[in-house]
Short mmCIF file of C-alpha atoms and ligand atoms in Angstrom, two decimals:
data_model
loop_
_atom_site.label_atom_id
_atom_site.label_comp_id
_atom_site.label_asym_id
_atom_site.label_seq_id
_atom_site.Cartn_x
_atom_site.Cartn_y
_atom_site.Cartn_z
CA UNK A 896 82.42 126.59 109.81
CA UNK A 897 84.79 124.29 111.81
CA UNK A 898 88.27 124.52 110.40
CA UNK A 899 91.50 122.60 110.79
CA UNK A 900 94.81 123.16 109.14
CA UNK A 901 98.32 121.81 108.90
CA UNK A 902 101.57 122.61 107.17
CA UNK A 903 102.80 120.45 104.34
CA UNK A 904 106.53 119.75 104.12
CA UNK A 905 108.53 118.23 101.33
CA UNK A 906 111.93 116.57 101.05
CA UNK A 907 113.32 118.11 97.88
CA UNK A 908 115.29 116.06 95.34
CA UNK A 909 118.75 115.22 96.61
CA UNK A 910 117.96 116.41 100.17
CA UNK A 911 117.28 114.53 103.37
CA UNK A 912 115.84 117.42 105.40
CA UNK A 913 112.34 118.72 104.82
CA UNK A 914 111.28 122.24 103.93
CA UNK A 915 107.88 123.85 104.32
CA UNK A 916 106.01 123.88 101.03
CA UNK A 917 102.51 125.04 101.85
CA UNK A 918 99.44 124.97 104.01
CA UNK A 919 96.42 122.69 103.84
CA UNK A 920 93.16 123.79 105.37
CA UNK A 921 90.03 121.69 105.80
CA UNK A 922 86.69 123.35 106.50
CA UNK A 923 83.37 121.70 107.16
CA UNK A 924 80.30 123.61 106.08
CA UNK A 925 77.11 123.75 108.15
CA UNK A 926 75.67 121.12 105.84
CA UNK A 927 78.57 118.84 106.72
CA UNK A 928 80.41 119.12 103.38
CA UNK A 929 84.20 119.10 103.54
CA UNK A 930 86.11 121.79 101.64
CA UNK A 931 89.88 121.50 101.33
CA UNK A 932 92.22 124.34 100.39
CA UNK A 933 95.90 124.18 99.65
CA UNK A 934 98.29 127.02 99.01
CA UNK A 935 102.02 126.83 98.24
CA UNK A 936 103.95 129.18 100.54
CA UNK A 937 105.55 132.26 99.02
CA UNK A 938 109.05 131.33 100.17
CA UNK A 939 108.60 127.88 98.65
CA UNK A 940 107.50 129.36 95.33
CA UNK A 941 110.59 131.59 95.37
CA UNK A 942 112.95 128.64 95.67
CA UNK A 943 114.76 127.67 92.49
CA UNK A 944 114.63 123.99 93.43
CA UNK A 945 110.89 123.88 94.20
CA UNK A 946 108.93 121.04 92.66
CA UNK A 947 105.22 120.35 92.11
CA UNK A 948 103.48 117.81 94.39
CA UNK A 949 101.85 116.12 91.42
CA UNK A 950 101.60 116.75 87.69
CA UNK A 951 97.81 117.02 87.43
CA UNK A 952 96.27 118.89 90.35
CA UNK A 953 98.65 120.73 92.70
CA UNK A 954 100.91 122.07 89.99
CA UNK A 955 103.06 125.06 90.82
CA UNK A 956 100.66 127.98 90.61
CA UNK A 957 100.03 130.86 92.93
CA UNK A 958 96.26 130.83 93.56
CA UNK A 959 94.99 128.63 96.37
CA UNK A 960 93.57 125.31 95.26
CA UNK A 961 90.15 124.28 96.47
CA UNK A 962 88.42 120.93 96.44
CA UNK A 963 85.21 119.37 97.69
CA UNK A 964 86.12 115.90 96.45
CA UNK A 965 87.56 113.11 98.60
CA UNK A 966 86.25 114.57 101.89
CA UNK A 967 88.11 117.77 101.04
CA UNK A 968 91.36 116.01 100.28
CA UNK A 969 93.70 116.50 97.32
CA UNK A 970 94.92 113.44 95.41
CA UNK A 971 98.60 113.97 96.23
CA UNK A 972 97.79 114.42 99.94
CA UNK A 973 95.51 111.39 99.93
CA UNK A 974 98.34 109.36 98.39
CA UNK A 975 100.44 110.38 101.41
CA UNK A 976 97.75 109.31 103.89
CA UNK A 977 97.35 105.95 105.49
CA UNK A 978 94.74 103.78 103.82
CA UNK A 979 92.48 101.02 105.19
CA UNK A 980 95.14 99.26 107.29
CA UNK A 981 97.00 102.33 108.62
CA UNK A 982 93.70 104.08 109.36
CA UNK A 983 92.44 101.18 111.39
CA UNK A 984 95.48 101.45 113.67
CA UNK A 985 95.03 105.20 114.11
CA UNK A 986 91.31 104.82 114.85
CA UNK A 987 92.10 102.22 117.51
CA UNK A 988 94.81 104.34 119.06
CA UNK A 989 92.69 107.50 119.12
CA UNK A 990 89.52 105.64 120.14
CA UNK A 991 87.79 107.60 117.38
CA UNK A 992 86.14 105.68 114.52
CA UNK A 993 86.13 108.61 112.10
CA UNK A 994 88.96 111.13 112.48
CA UNK A 995 89.15 113.94 109.91
CA UNK A 996 91.55 113.74 106.98
CA UNK A 997 93.91 116.13 108.78
CA UNK A 998 93.83 114.02 111.92
CA UNK A 999 94.81 110.98 109.91
CA UNK A 1000 97.68 112.94 108.37
CA UNK A 1001 98.89 114.29 111.70
CA UNK A 1002 98.62 110.98 113.55
CA UNK A 1003 100.37 108.82 110.99
CA UNK A 1004 104.05 107.98 111.01
CA UNK A 1005 106.45 109.47 108.52
CA UNK A 1006 107.03 106.28 106.55
CA UNK A 1007 104.45 107.56 104.07
CA UNK A 1008 104.84 106.95 100.34
CA UNK A 1009 106.47 109.81 98.50
CA UNK A 1010 108.21 112.99 99.62
CA UNK A 1011 105.57 114.88 101.62
CA UNK A 1012 105.20 115.33 105.37
CA UNK A 1013 102.67 117.05 107.63
CA UNK A 1014 102.75 118.95 110.91
CA UNK A 1015 101.40 121.80 112.97
CA UNK A 1016 104.57 123.91 113.07
CA UNK A 1017 105.55 126.33 110.35
CA UNK A 1018 109.01 124.81 110.43
CA UNK A 1019 109.25 121.06 109.93
CA UNK A 1020 110.50 119.15 112.96
CA UNK A 1021 113.81 117.35 112.56
CA UNK A 1022 113.23 114.04 110.77
CA UNK A 1023 112.78 111.04 113.00
CA UNK A 1024 115.68 108.84 112.03
CA UNK A 1025 114.53 105.68 113.68
CA UNK A 1026 112.44 103.11 111.89
CA UNK A 1027 111.30 99.76 113.14
CA UNK A 1028 113.91 97.12 112.36
CA UNK A 1029 113.31 93.71 110.85
CA UNK A 1030 114.16 92.47 114.36
CA UNK A 1031 110.95 94.11 115.57
CA UNK A 1032 108.81 92.13 113.12
CA UNK A 1033 107.66 89.57 115.69
CA UNK A 1034 106.13 92.31 117.83
CA UNK A 1035 104.67 94.12 114.80
CA UNK A 1036 102.99 90.94 113.57
CA UNK A 1037 101.60 90.32 117.05
CA UNK A 1038 99.99 93.77 117.11
CA UNK A 1039 98.64 93.26 113.58
CA UNK A 1040 97.12 89.92 114.60
CA UNK A 1041 95.46 91.54 117.61
CA UNK A 1042 93.93 94.25 115.42
CA UNK A 1043 92.57 91.67 112.98
CA UNK A 1044 91.20 89.56 115.87
CA UNK A 1045 89.51 92.60 117.40
CA UNK A 1046 87.92 93.37 114.07
CA UNK A 1047 86.48 89.87 113.86
CA UNK A 1048 85.32 89.81 117.44
CA UNK A 1049 84.65 93.31 118.76
CA UNK A 1050 83.76 91.83 122.17
CA UNK A 1051 87.38 90.80 122.54
CA UNK A 1052 88.62 94.17 121.29
CA UNK A 1053 90.73 96.50 123.34
CA UNK A 1054 88.63 99.31 124.80
CA UNK A 1055 88.42 102.45 122.70
CA UNK A 1056 91.36 104.71 123.40
CA UNK A 1057 93.73 101.84 124.08
CA UNK A 1058 95.79 102.15 127.25
CA UNK A 1059 99.20 103.78 127.13
CA UNK A 1060 101.16 100.61 126.52
CA UNK A 1061 98.80 99.40 123.78
CA UNK A 1062 98.75 102.84 122.20
CA UNK A 1063 102.54 102.87 122.16
CA UNK A 1064 102.61 99.43 120.50
CA UNK A 1065 100.05 100.55 117.93
CA UNK A 1066 102.02 103.67 117.25
CA UNK A 1067 105.15 101.65 116.62
CA UNK A 1068 103.26 99.21 114.40
CA UNK A 1069 101.46 101.98 112.52
CA UNK A 1070 102.15 102.83 108.92
CA UNK A 1071 101.16 105.55 106.52
CA UNK A 1072 101.57 103.19 103.62
CA UNK A 1073 98.39 102.44 101.69
CA UNK A 1074 96.57 99.18 101.12
CA UNK A 1075 94.29 96.95 103.15
CA UNK A 1076 96.61 94.11 104.14
CA UNK A 1077 98.47 94.13 107.46
CA UNK A 1078 101.88 95.66 106.93
CA UNK A 1079 104.65 97.78 108.42
CA UNK A 1080 107.72 99.64 107.23
CA UNK A 1081 111.01 98.24 108.50
CA UNK A 1082 114.64 99.14 108.05
CA UNK A 1083 117.35 96.64 107.26
CA UNK A 1084 120.65 96.56 105.41
CA UNK A 1085 120.54 100.31 104.90
CA UNK A 1086 117.21 100.22 103.08
CA UNK A 1087 113.54 100.55 103.90
CA UNK A 1088 111.20 97.67 103.22
CA UNK A 1089 107.45 97.29 103.19
CA UNK A 1090 106.80 94.15 105.23
CA UNK A 1091 103.54 92.43 104.29
CA UNK A 1092 102.19 89.96 106.83
CA UNK A 1093 99.93 86.94 106.57
CA UNK A 1094 96.27 87.46 107.49
CA UNK A 1095 94.32 84.78 109.29
CA UNK A 1096 91.68 84.68 106.51
CA UNK A 1097 94.25 83.99 103.77
CA UNK A 1098 93.42 80.90 101.76
CA UNK A 1099 97.06 80.32 100.86
CA UNK A 1100 100.43 81.69 101.90
CA UNK A 1101 99.88 85.17 100.47
CA UNK A 1102 103.28 86.70 101.30
CA UNK A 1103 105.12 83.84 99.59
CA UNK A 1104 102.79 83.84 96.58
CA UNK A 1105 103.27 87.62 96.24
CA UNK A 1106 107.04 87.09 96.22
CA UNK A 1107 106.54 84.38 93.56
CA UNK A 1108 104.44 86.71 91.37
CA UNK A 1109 107.05 89.46 91.54
CA UNK A 1110 109.69 86.89 90.58
CA UNK A 1111 107.52 85.61 87.71
CA UNK A 1112 106.86 89.18 86.50
CA UNK A 1113 110.60 89.89 86.52
CA UNK A 1114 111.07 86.80 84.37
CA UNK A 1115 108.56 88.32 81.93
CA UNK A 1116 110.74 91.42 81.57
CA UNK A 1117 108.63 93.61 83.87
CA UNK A 1118 110.38 96.10 86.10
CA UNK A 1119 109.29 95.18 89.64
CA UNK A 1120 109.92 96.17 93.22
CA UNK A 1121 112.70 94.03 94.72
CA UNK A 1122 111.37 91.44 97.15
CA UNK A 1123 112.64 88.81 99.58
CA UNK A 1124 111.13 86.45 102.13
CA UNK A 1125 111.72 86.32 105.84
CA UNK A 1126 110.20 83.95 108.36
CA UNK A 1127 109.26 84.98 111.88
CA UNK A 1128 108.31 82.00 114.02
CA UNK A 1129 105.82 80.12 111.87
CA UNK A 1130 104.88 83.15 109.78
CA UNK A 1131 106.16 84.08 106.35
CA UNK A 1132 106.57 87.78 105.63
CA UNK A 1133 107.39 89.28 102.25
CA UNK A 1134 109.71 92.28 102.31
CA UNK A 1135 109.22 94.65 99.38
CA UNK A 1136 112.03 97.15 98.97
CA UNK A 1137 110.78 100.73 99.05
CA UNK A 1138 111.44 102.29 95.65
CA UNK A 1139 110.55 105.79 96.87
CA UNK A 1140 113.43 105.95 99.41
CA UNK A 1141 117.17 105.79 98.83
CA UNK A 1142 119.69 105.66 101.61
CA UNK A 1143 121.94 108.71 101.72
CA UNK A 1144 124.73 109.67 104.07
CA UNK A 1145 122.41 111.55 106.43
CA UNK A 1146 119.08 109.80 106.08
CA UNK A 1147 116.97 108.99 103.06
CA UNK A 1148 116.38 110.69 99.76
CA UNK A 1149 112.68 110.59 98.92
CA UNK A 1150 111.02 110.43 95.52
CA UNK A 1151 107.64 112.03 95.01
CA UNK A 1152 105.00 109.42 94.33
CA UNK A 1153 101.49 109.79 92.96
CA UNK A 1154 98.98 106.99 92.43
CA UNK A 1155 97.13 106.32 89.19
CA UNK A 1156 93.99 107.14 91.16
CA UNK A 1157 95.22 110.73 91.42
CA UNK A 1158 96.54 110.84 87.87
CA UNK A 1159 93.15 109.71 86.59
CA UNK A 1160 91.26 112.01 88.96
CA UNK A 1161 89.34 108.85 89.81
CA UNK A 1162 87.40 107.55 92.76
CA UNK A 1163 88.27 104.60 94.98
CA UNK A 1164 84.79 103.17 94.49
CA UNK A 1165 83.77 103.23 90.84
CA UNK A 1166 80.09 102.80 91.58
CA UNK A 1167 78.70 104.96 88.78
CA UNK A 1168 79.22 104.77 85.02
CA UNK A 1169 81.16 108.06 85.06
CA UNK A 1170 83.46 106.92 87.84
CA UNK A 1171 83.95 103.53 86.23
CA UNK A 1172 84.97 105.19 82.94
CA UNK A 1173 88.01 106.68 84.62
CA UNK A 1174 89.30 103.29 85.70
CA UNK A 1175 91.10 102.81 82.45
CA UNK A 1176 94.60 101.78 81.40
CA UNK A 1177 94.01 103.69 78.17
CA UNK A 1178 93.41 106.94 80.03
CA UNK A 1179 96.31 106.12 82.32
CA UNK A 1180 98.53 105.73 79.26
CA UNK A 1181 97.38 109.17 78.08
CA UNK A 1182 98.12 110.70 81.49
CA UNK A 1183 101.57 109.13 81.62
CA UNK A 1184 102.24 110.54 78.17
CA UNK A 1185 101.42 114.00 79.46
CA UNK A 1186 103.06 113.74 82.87
CA UNK A 1187 106.09 111.67 81.93
CA UNK A 1188 106.72 112.70 78.36
CA UNK A 1189 110.46 112.07 78.73
CA UNK A 1190 109.99 108.40 79.54
CA UNK A 1191 106.78 107.56 77.69
CA UNK A 1192 108.54 105.48 75.05
CA UNK A 1193 109.72 103.18 77.83
CA UNK A 1194 106.78 103.50 80.23
CA UNK A 1195 103.87 102.86 77.89
CA UNK A 1196 105.11 99.52 76.49
CA UNK A 1197 105.98 98.64 80.09
CA UNK A 1198 102.42 99.43 81.18
CA UNK A 1199 101.14 97.23 78.35
CA UNK A 1200 103.32 94.35 79.59
CA UNK A 1201 101.82 94.77 83.08
CA UNK A 1202 98.25 94.66 81.76
CA UNK A 1203 99.16 91.54 79.81
CA UNK A 1204 100.75 89.96 82.90
CA UNK A 1205 97.70 90.80 85.04
CA UNK A 1206 95.41 89.22 82.45
CA UNK A 1207 97.55 86.07 82.36
CA UNK A 1208 97.65 85.61 86.16
CA UNK A 1209 94.04 86.79 86.70
CA UNK A 1210 95.22 89.68 88.85
CA UNK A 1211 91.80 91.28 89.06
CA UNK A 1212 92.90 93.47 91.98
CA UNK A 1213 94.82 95.79 89.61
CA UNK A 1214 92.95 98.91 90.79
CA UNK A 1215 94.40 102.41 90.29
CA UNK A 1216 96.12 102.52 93.68
CA UNK A 1217 98.17 99.59 92.51
CA UNK A 1218 99.91 101.74 89.89
CA UNK A 1219 101.97 104.87 90.49
CA UNK A 1220 104.39 107.35 89.01
CA UNK A 1221 107.56 108.51 90.73
CA UNK A 1222 109.82 111.55 90.50
CA UNK A 1223 113.32 111.16 91.91
CA UNK A 1224 114.39 114.53 90.53
CA UNK A 1225 112.24 116.74 88.31
CA UNK A 1226 110.87 114.21 85.84
CA UNK A 1227 108.04 111.76 86.48
CA UNK A 1228 108.09 108.15 85.30
CA UNK A 1229 106.20 104.91 85.91
CA UNK A 1230 107.10 103.26 89.23
CA UNK A 1231 108.21 99.63 89.41
CA UNK A 1232 105.32 97.14 89.58
CA UNK A 1233 104.02 96.03 93.00
CA UNK A 1234 101.08 94.22 94.62
CA UNK A 1235 100.71 91.44 92.05
CA UNK A 1236 98.25 88.80 93.18
CA UNK A 1237 96.75 85.84 91.31
CA UNK A 1238 93.02 85.34 91.69
CA UNK A 1239 91.99 81.76 90.95
CA UNK A 1240 88.45 81.83 89.59
CA UNK A 1241 85.88 79.35 88.43
CA UNK A 1242 84.82 81.35 85.36
CA UNK A 1243 86.62 79.96 82.34
CA UNK A 1244 85.12 82.12 79.60
CA UNK A 1245 85.53 85.62 80.82
CA UNK A 1246 87.45 87.36 83.58
CA UNK A 1247 87.65 91.11 83.95
CA UNK A 1248 90.59 93.16 85.18
CA UNK A 1249 89.78 96.19 87.35
CA UNK A 1250 90.52 98.71 84.59
CA UNK A 1251 89.55 98.82 80.89
CA UNK A 1252 92.25 98.47 78.24
CA UNK A 1253 90.69 97.66 74.87
CA UNK A 1254 87.65 97.49 72.62
CA UNK A 1255 86.14 94.83 74.88
CA UNK A 1256 86.58 96.88 78.04
CA UNK A 1257 88.19 94.97 80.90
CA UNK A 1258 87.94 91.49 79.38
CA UNK A 1259 91.21 89.68 80.13
CA UNK A 1260 91.63 88.45 76.59
CA UNK A 1261 94.39 88.37 74.00
CA UNK A 1262 92.46 90.12 71.22
CA UNK A 1263 91.21 92.74 73.63
CA UNK A 1264 94.83 93.42 74.62
CA UNK A 1265 95.86 93.76 70.98
CA UNK A 1266 92.89 95.97 70.05
CA UNK A 1267 94.37 99.22 71.37
CA UNK A 1268 98.09 98.53 71.42
CA UNK A 1269 98.86 101.83 69.65
CA UNK A 1270 97.73 103.70 72.74
CA UNK A 1271 100.69 102.01 74.45
CA UNK A 1272 103.01 102.97 71.58
CA UNK A 1273 103.19 99.42 70.25
CA UNK A 1274 102.48 98.23 66.73
CA UNK A 1275 100.23 95.18 66.35
CA UNK A 1276 103.30 93.05 65.57
CA UNK A 1277 105.20 94.22 68.65
CA UNK A 1278 102.16 93.76 70.86
CA UNK A 1279 101.49 90.30 69.46
CA UNK A 1280 105.07 89.26 70.18
CA UNK A 1281 104.77 90.49 73.79
CA UNK A 1282 101.40 88.83 74.43
CA UNK A 1283 102.27 85.49 72.88
CA UNK A 1284 105.75 85.44 74.40
CA UNK A 1285 104.39 86.18 77.88
CA UNK A 1286 101.60 83.63 77.53
CA UNK A 1287 104.20 80.97 76.74
CA UNK A 1288 106.53 82.06 79.56
CA UNK A 1289 103.80 82.10 82.20
CA UNK A 1290 102.22 78.85 81.01
CA UNK A 1291 105.59 77.11 81.13
CA UNK A 1292 107.11 78.63 84.22
CA UNK A 1293 104.54 79.75 86.82
CA UNK A 1294 104.61 76.42 88.66
CA UNK A 1295 108.40 76.10 88.60
CA UNK A 1296 108.90 79.68 89.81
CA UNK A 1297 106.37 79.21 92.62
CA UNK A 1298 108.00 76.00 93.79
CA UNK A 1299 111.49 77.49 93.52
CA UNK A 1300 110.60 80.26 95.95
CA UNK A 1301 108.96 77.79 98.29
CA UNK A 1302 105.23 78.00 97.51
CA UNK A 1303 103.86 74.64 98.69
CA UNK A 1304 102.41 71.99 96.40
CA UNK A 1305 99.04 72.53 98.04
CA UNK A 1306 99.12 76.29 97.46
CA UNK A 1307 100.15 75.78 93.82
CA UNK A 1308 97.04 73.65 93.35
CA UNK A 1309 94.90 76.34 94.98
CA UNK A 1310 96.14 79.08 92.65
CA UNK A 1311 96.59 76.95 89.51
CA UNK A 1312 93.38 78.12 87.82
CA UNK A 1313 94.56 81.75 87.90
CA UNK A 1314 97.16 81.19 85.19
CA UNK A 1315 96.49 81.46 81.45
CA UNK A 1316 92.77 80.77 81.81
CA UNK A 1317 90.81 79.52 78.83
CA UNK A 1318 88.97 82.75 77.90
CA UNK A 1319 92.30 84.57 77.45
CA UNK A 1320 92.65 82.94 74.05
CA UNK A 1321 89.03 83.14 72.89
CA UNK A 1322 88.37 84.50 69.46
CA UNK A 1323 86.18 87.49 70.10
CA UNK A 1324 84.96 87.57 66.52
CA UNK A 1325 83.03 84.43 67.42
CA UNK A 1326 79.49 85.67 68.07
CA UNK A 1327 78.75 82.86 70.53
CA UNK A 1328 81.11 84.39 73.07
CA UNK A 1329 79.33 86.83 75.34
CA UNK A 1330 80.68 90.31 74.73
CA UNK A 1331 77.45 92.18 75.36
CA UNK A 1332 78.70 93.66 78.61
CA UNK A 1333 81.74 95.08 76.89
CA UNK A 1334 82.11 98.69 77.95
CA UNK A 1335 82.27 101.78 75.89
CA UNK A 1336 85.77 102.76 75.00
CA UNK A 1337 86.86 105.66 77.17
CA UNK A 1338 88.22 108.63 75.32
CA UNK A 1339 90.90 111.02 76.42
CA UNK A 1340 89.78 113.46 79.04
CA UNK A 1341 89.95 117.06 77.84
CA UNK A 1342 92.15 119.24 80.00
N1 LIG B 100 108.03 98.91 97.00
C1 LIG B 100 107.28 99.97 97.28
N2 LIG B 100 107.87 101.20 97.44
C2 LIG B 100 107.11 102.28 97.73
N3 LIG B 100 105.78 102.25 97.88
C3 LIG B 100 105.16 101.07 97.74
C4 LIG B 100 105.86 99.87 97.43
N4 LIG B 100 104.97 98.86 97.36
C5 LIG B 100 103.77 99.39 97.62
N5 LIG B 100 103.87 100.71 97.85
C6 LIG B 100 102.80 101.63 98.24
O1 LIG B 100 102.15 101.05 99.35
C7 LIG B 100 100.78 100.84 99.07
C8 LIG B 100 100.34 99.53 99.70
O2 LIG B 100 101.08 98.44 99.16
P1 LIG B 100 100.31 97.20 98.53
O3 LIG B 100 99.49 97.67 97.40
O4 LIG B 100 101.35 96.18 98.23
O5 LIG B 100 99.42 96.75 99.75
P2 LIG B 100 98.06 95.91 99.85
O6 LIG B 100 97.59 96.04 101.25
O7 LIG B 100 98.29 94.54 99.30
O8 LIG B 100 97.10 96.70 98.88
P3 LIG B 100 95.59 96.34 98.43
O9 LIG B 100 94.70 97.04 99.38
O10 LIG B 100 95.59 96.90 97.03
O11 LIG B 100 95.48 94.84 98.44
C9 LIG B 100 100.65 100.90 97.57
O12 LIG B 100 99.39 101.32 97.16
C10 LIG B 100 101.74 101.87 97.19
O13 LIG B 100 101.28 103.21 97.37
MG1 LIG B 101 97.60 97.53 96.83
#
């Protein structure tokens, strides 16, 4: 059975240096199935300041953990791995279209979300203190554009196993941060930022519209990642301040970070009824209650506001990797909101968010939002005030906010139909409105 392994390091709360926390081993059976095992090291378990990697799977326990899900990966480790964009860069650099999970972990830079790190030595290497600077953005965008061009036209692609200079450029442009859009981590003004670039297939100025949506969400009382725009040549880039890193005297403090995908024990592709059932804000609310009991009274109404906001801007890309919990010290709590994108659609009657949140499943509708407000610790009256207040704010201000942050008139027209669409206000008691594909209400998962 071929086997690979690596050590897993962690930057503990209040520290800037890493310590070794455990060992991850990945075996492939003769039938080709991947089996992952993780064990916390004894010296780590003996530390008074040890912390769990996540509150649902790799909790502090002595027996080794074993998984056959996710190509043998554990949720908390997968959350630390590069995703579609970062993987593409590694595949190009290695000239290997399908590296193993461990190879992705070992070949990805240490800008990864959260507090974990990976390596082949028992002792963690000294942290690399240099990050790309905002000054490097021009070069980083150039590399990103080349990767996108090569994807579109493989004939023009760099040969597999790019030459040394290209590999070096790819390495510098690489990121362990998740998501599919071209991006890089850069350092500026004593902080780390996630820089999100334009993509040549974008129908409008995505970076600027993302900045506008974060600004609009802030105006709706939602706690959001800080963002600012920067322009490199003729390209707009949105800089999203990393909320999992805080500058300290000797480096960065790191918060642990776990996606809702991990919290829900869910799959990236919800292609079966069972998998789809887990994509649920209601179940997420239950998990947050369990994992973040200290902050649930703040976090659950906040989550409700985000669902409401997503419904009002038709953000149908609100999948479980676009939500996370954070732990700066011991306690977990909901992370600030990020990756908010409007999706202008033709459908006027019904639009569905990615995750279910009420009696009518994912239907982005006012009554659906109100139908399960208690699960978010809100009375009907409180929920009604939030929904109606936000509907008014977004209806009145989306255009002004967009224009204020420089979204063009043309782009505003392109995204206009995303905001406060007609079906949001439909009366679901009306039998003429199609509700037959409403999904069954998910119930709390037994643990
Ligand atoms: N401000 C932030 N601080 C720390 N981590 C962040 C921040 N913003 C995003 N992330 C992490 O980076 C990942 C990628 O960011 P984001 O979702 O914005 O990218 P994307 O490419 O637009 O994603 P998608 O594939 O969902 O469109 C997120 O899933 C989250 O784990
Ligand atoms: Mg995302």
